[in-house]
Coordinates of C-alpha atoms and ligand atoms in Angstrom, one line a residue:
M1 CA 0.0 0.0 -0.1
R2 CA 2.0 3.0 -1.3
P3 CA 2.0 6.2 0.8
I4 CA 0.4 9.3 -0.7
P5 CA 3.1 11.6 -2.3
R6 CA 3.6 14.4 0.2
D7 CA 3.0 17.1 -2.5
Y8 CA -0.4 15.5 -3.3
L9 CA -1.7 17.1 0.0
Q10 CA -1.1 20.6 -1.5
P11 CA -3.3 22.2 -4.2
A12 CA -2.8 20.8 -7.7
G13 CA -2.3 23.0 -10.8
R14 CA -5.5 21.8 -12.3
Q15 CA -8.3 21.7 -9.7
G16 CA -11.8 20.4 -9.8
R17 CA -14.6 22.3 -8.1
V18 CA -17.1 21.4 -5.4
E19 CA -20.8 22.1 -5.7
K20 CA -23.6 21.8 -3.0
L21 CA -26.8 20.2 -4.3
T22 CA -29.8 20.5 -2.1
Y23 CA -32.9 18.3 -1.8
G24 CA -35.5 19.0 0.8
R25 CA -33.6 19.9 4.0
K26 CA -30.5 17.8 3.0
H27 CA -27.6 18.2 0.6
V28 CA -24.9 16.4 -1.3
L29 CA -21.4 17.7 -1.9
V30 CA -20.2 17.0 -5.3
Y31 CA -16.6 17.1 -6.6
R32 CA -16.4 17.8 -10.4
P33 CA -12.8 17.2 -11.8
D34 CA -11.1 19.6 -14.3
G35 CA -11.7 17.7 -17.4
E36 CA -14.4 15.5 -18.8
A37 CA -15.7 12.8 -16.4
D38 CA -17.9 9.9 -17.5
C39 CA -18.2 8.0 -14.1
V40 CA -19.3 8.8 -10.6
L41 CA -18.3 7.5 -7.2
Y42 CA -20.7 7.9 -4.3
L43 CA -18.5 8.1 -1.2
I44 CA -20.2 7.7 2.1
H45 CA -18.7 9.0 5.4
G46 CA -18.4 7.3 8.7
G47 CA -20.4 7.3 11.9
G48 CA -20.7 10.8 13.5
G49 CA -19.4 12.5 10.3
D50 CA -20.9 14.3 7.3
Q51 CA -20.3 15.1 3.6
R52 CA -17.2 17.2 4.4
D53 CA -15.2 14.1 5.6
F54 CA -14.4 13.2 2.0
I55 CA -15.0 16.5 0.3
C56 CA -12.1 18.2 2.2
P57 CA -8.8 19.7 1.0
A58 CA -6.6 16.7 1.8
F59 CA -8.7 14.3 -0.2
I60 CA -9.8 16.6 -3.0
N61 CA -6.1 17.8 -3.6
M62 CA -5.0 14.2 -3.8
V63 CA -7.6 13.4 -6.4
D64 CA -6.8 16.6 -8.4
H65 CA -3.2 15.5 -8.4
M66 CA -4.0 11.9 -9.3
I67 CA -6.1 13.1 -12.3
E68 CA -3.5 15.8 -13.3
A69 CA -0.7 13.1 -13.3
G70 CA -2.9 10.8 -15.4
E71 CA -3.0 8.1 -12.7
L72 CA -6.8 8.4 -12.3
R73 CA -9.6 8.7 -14.9
P74 CA -11.5 11.9 -14.2
L75 CA -14.5 11.0 -12.1
V76 CA -17.3 12.8 -10.2
I77 CA -17.3 12.2 -6.5
A78 CA -20.6 12.6 -4.7
A79 CA -20.7 12.7 -0.9
P80 CA -24.1 12.4 0.6
T81 CA -25.2 11.8 4.2
Y82 CA -27.5 9.0 5.6
Y83 CA -28.4 11.2 8.6
D84 CA -31.6 13.1 8.8
P85 CA -31.1 16.8 9.4
D86 CA -32.4 16.7 13.0
E87 CA -30.4 13.6 14.0
T88 CA -28.6 14.0 17.2
D89 CA -27.8 10.4 18.2
K90 CA -24.9 9.4 15.9
R91 CA -23.7 6.4 17.9
P92 CA -23.3 3.1 16.0
G93 CA -26.6 1.7 17.0
N94 CA -28.6 4.6 15.7
S95 CA -26.3 5.2 12.8
G96 CA -27.0 1.5 11.9
V97 CA -30.6 2.3 11.6
A98 CA -30.1 5.3 9.4
V99 CA -27.8 3.4 7.1
A100 CA -30.1 0.4 6.8
K101 CA -32.8 2.7 5.3
F102 CA -30.6 4.8 3.2
C103 CA -30.6 3.0 -0.2
P104 CA -34.0 4.1 -1.3
E105 CA -32.9 7.8 -0.8
L106 CA -29.8 7.1 -2.9
R107 CA -31.9 5.6 -5.6
G108 CA -34.8 7.9 -5.6
Q109 CA -33.3 11.3 -4.8
I110 CA -29.6 11.4 -4.6
I111 CA -28.4 9.7 -7.8
P112 CA -31.0 11.5 -10.0
L113 CA -30.1 14.8 -8.4
V114 CA -26.3 14.4 -8.8
E115 CA -26.3 13.0 -12.3
S116 CA -28.8 15.5 -13.7
A117 CA -26.6 18.3 -12.2
V118 CA -23.5 17.0 -13.7
G119 CA -25.2 16.0 -16.9
L120 CA -24.1 12.4 -16.8
D121 CA -25.9 9.0 -17.2
P122 CA -23.1 6.6 -16.3
G123 CA -25.3 3.6 -15.8
R124 CA -24.2 0.8 -13.3
E125 CA -21.0 0.2 -15.4
R126 CA -19.6 3.5 -14.5
R127 CA -21.2 4.0 -11.1
A128 CA -19.4 3.0 -7.8
I129 CA -20.2 3.2 -4.2
G130 CA -17.7 3.1 -1.4
G131 CA -17.4 4.3 2.2
F132 CA -15.6 4.4 5.5
S133 CA -16.8 2.5 8.6
M134 CA -20.6 3.2 8.8
G135 CA -20.1 4.2 5.1
G136 CA -18.7 0.8 4.5
V137 CA -21.8 -0.7 6.3
T138 CA -23.8 1.5 3.8
T139 CA -21.9 0.0 0.9
W140 CA -22.7 -3.5 1.8
Y141 CA -26.4 -2.6 2.1
A142 CA -26.1 -1.1 -1.4
F143 CA -24.6 -4.5 -2.5
M144 CA -27.6 -6.3 -1.2
E145 CA -30.2 -3.9 -2.6
A146 CA -28.8 -2.0 -5.6
L147 CA -26.7 -4.2 -7.9
D148 CA -28.8 -2.6 -10.7
L149 CA -27.5 0.7 -9.8
F150 CA -23.8 -0.1 -9.0
R151 CA -21.3 -2.4 -10.5
W152 CA -18.4 -1.3 -8.3
F153 CA -18.2 -1.6 -4.5
M154 CA -15.5 -0.3 -2.2
P155 CA -16.2 -1.0 1.6
L156 CA -13.4 0.5 3.7
S157 CA -13.0 -0.7 7.3
G158 CA -16.7 -1.4 7.6
D159 CA -18.6 -4.8 7.7
C160 CA -22.1 -5.8 6.6
W161 CA -24.6 -5.3 9.3
A162 CA -27.5 -7.3 7.8
C163 CA -27.3 -9.6 10.9
G164 CA -27.1 -6.7 13.3
E165 CA -24.5 -4.3 14.7
K166 CA -20.9 -5.6 13.7
G167 CA -22.7 -8.5 12.3
G168 CA -19.8 -9.4 10.0
G169 CA -17.8 -10.2 13.1
A170 CA -20.6 -11.6 15.3
H171 CA -22.2 -13.7 12.6
P172 CA -19.8 -14.1 9.7
D173 CA -21.2 -17.3 8.2
E174 CA -24.9 -16.0 8.3
T175 CA -23.7 -12.6 6.9
A176 CA -21.9 -14.3 4.0
R177 CA -24.9 -16.4 3.2
L178 CA -27.2 -13.3 3.2
L179 CA -24.8 -11.4 0.9
A180 CA -24.6 -14.4 -1.5
E181 CA -28.3 -14.9 -1.5
A182 CA -28.9 -11.2 -2.1
A183 CA -26.7 -11.2 -5.2
D184 CA -28.5 -14.3 -6.5
R185 CA -31.8 -12.8 -5.9
Q186 CA -30.9 -9.7 -7.8
G187 CA -29.8 -11.8 -10.8
I188 CA -26.7 -9.6 -11.6
S189 CA -23.3 -11.2 -11.3
D190 CA -20.7 -8.9 -12.9
Y191 CA -20.2 -6.8 -9.8
R192 CA -16.7 -6.1 -8.3
I193 CA -16.0 -5.7 -4.5
H194 CA -12.8 -4.2 -3.4
A195 CA -12.7 -4.4 0.4
I196 CA -9.8 -2.8 2.4
T197 CA -9.0 -2.4 6.1
G198 CA -6.0 -2.3 8.4
T199 CA -4.7 -4.9 11.0
A200 CA -4.9 -2.3 13.7
D201 CA -8.4 -1.0 12.6
I202 CA -11.2 -1.4 15.3
A203 CA -13.4 -2.8 12.5
F204 CA -10.7 -5.3 11.4
P205 CA -12.1 -8.3 13.3
N206 CA -15.5 -7.7 11.8
L207 CA -14.6 -7.2 8.3
D208 CA -11.9 -9.8 8.2
A209 CA -14.2 -12.6 9.7
Q210 CA -16.9 -11.7 7.1
I211 CA -14.6 -11.9 4.2
K212 CA -13.1 -15.1 5.3
A213 CA -16.7 -16.5 5.6
M214 CA -17.4 -15.2 2.1
A215 CA -14.9 -17.6 0.7
A216 CA -17.6 -20.4 1.3
Y217 CA -19.4 -18.9 -1.8
P218 CA -16.8 -18.9 -4.6
E219 CA -19.5 -18.7 -7.2
A220 CA -20.8 -15.4 -5.8
F221 CA -17.5 -13.9 -4.7
G222 CA -14.4 -15.7 -5.9
D223 CA -12.5 -13.3 -8.2
R224 CA -15.2 -10.7 -8.0
L225 CA -14.0 -9.9 -4.5
V226 CA -10.5 -8.4 -3.8
Y227 CA -9.6 -8.0 -0.1
E228 CA -6.6 -6.1 1.1
T229 CA -5.2 -5.4 4.6
M230 CA -2.6 -2.9 5.5
E231 CA -0.3 -3.9 8.3
G232 CA -0.8 -1.5 11.2
G233 CA -3.7 0.5 9.5
V234 CA -5.9 2.3 11.9
H235 CA -9.6 3.6 11.8
D236 CA -9.1 7.1 10.6
Y237 CA -9.5 9.2 7.4
D238 CA -5.8 9.7 6.8
T239 CA -5.5 5.9 6.5
I240 CA -8.5 5.7 4.4
F241 CA -7.3 8.3 1.9
R242 CA -4.1 6.2 1.5
Y243 CA -6.4 3.2 0.7
L244 CA -8.2 5.3 -1.9
Y245 CA -4.9 6.5 -3.4
N246 CA -4.0 3.0 -4.1
A247 CA -7.4 1.6 -5.0
L248 CA -9.2 4.4 -7.0
P249 CA -7.2 3.7 -10.2
G250 CA -8.7 0.2 -10.2
L251 CA -12.3 1.4 -10.4
F252 CA -14.2 1.2 -13.7
Q253 CA -11.3 -0.7 -15.3
P254 CA -12.2 -3.7 -17.6
D255 CA -10.7 -7.0 -16.4
Ligands
FER301 C1 -17.4 -1.9 12.3 C2 -18.2 -1.1 11.5 C3 -18.6 0.2 11.8 C4 -17.0 -1.3 13.5 C5 -17.4 0.0 13.9 C6 -18.2 0.7 13.0 C7 -15.8 -1.6 15.5 C8 -18.6 2.1 13.3 C9 -18.4 2.7 14.4 C10 -18.8 4.1 14.7 O1 -19.6 4.6 13.9 O2 -18.6 4.6 15.7 O3 -17.0 -3.1 12.0 O4 -16.2 -2.1 14.3

């Protein structure tokens, strides 16, 4: 897992811009690169956070530099939130409730809003979803409910909570079975999952147990799942940005 070049933290020569798109009492922050984009990544923040966790100088400067250097295909990055505007309880239990019901909002409101604003219709081939921690939990729910919307999934240091809080760790076999069944039920099989965490991450035991249990379903997962762990990686955004520096170039790439 290569470190982010130090100068990538500073503003790039060619910079994208950020727009705030409002729907009801909520909003999405959207990064639009300098240059023509044809794909969209929905990037979901962790518990207690908000849209600015990813749409922040450190991450946006890195993405600008990667695009400028030709290391990354220009992409739109949309950062919504699963929290209701009045939500005050952002602890894991309550965040888990918000995340579990978020997919219909993504499908019905957020995706149409973002893609009409940027003038793109990427389809599932060029639409990805990823997230950190509770955003990773969100990503697994999207896998279970929205394979028709997304081909690419990038859960980062977050497990699947279909069997309850931290269910990937507490009930790995049952979680793996539910994931395989959900894929089968949706009748779409060309998805790609790139899961990443660190060995010192608080979510490591949960995601790691889940991924190991998913090996029991080689037809569902097999080479459609790539799993990486960084030695010593912890549960914070700087670490997650490093994972994204390494993993973003693999999104939307043909086999
Ligand atoms: C995990 C997934 C999500 C986990 C923690 C979280 C400890 C989220 C925590 C939070 O929002 O505070 O596997 O393991």
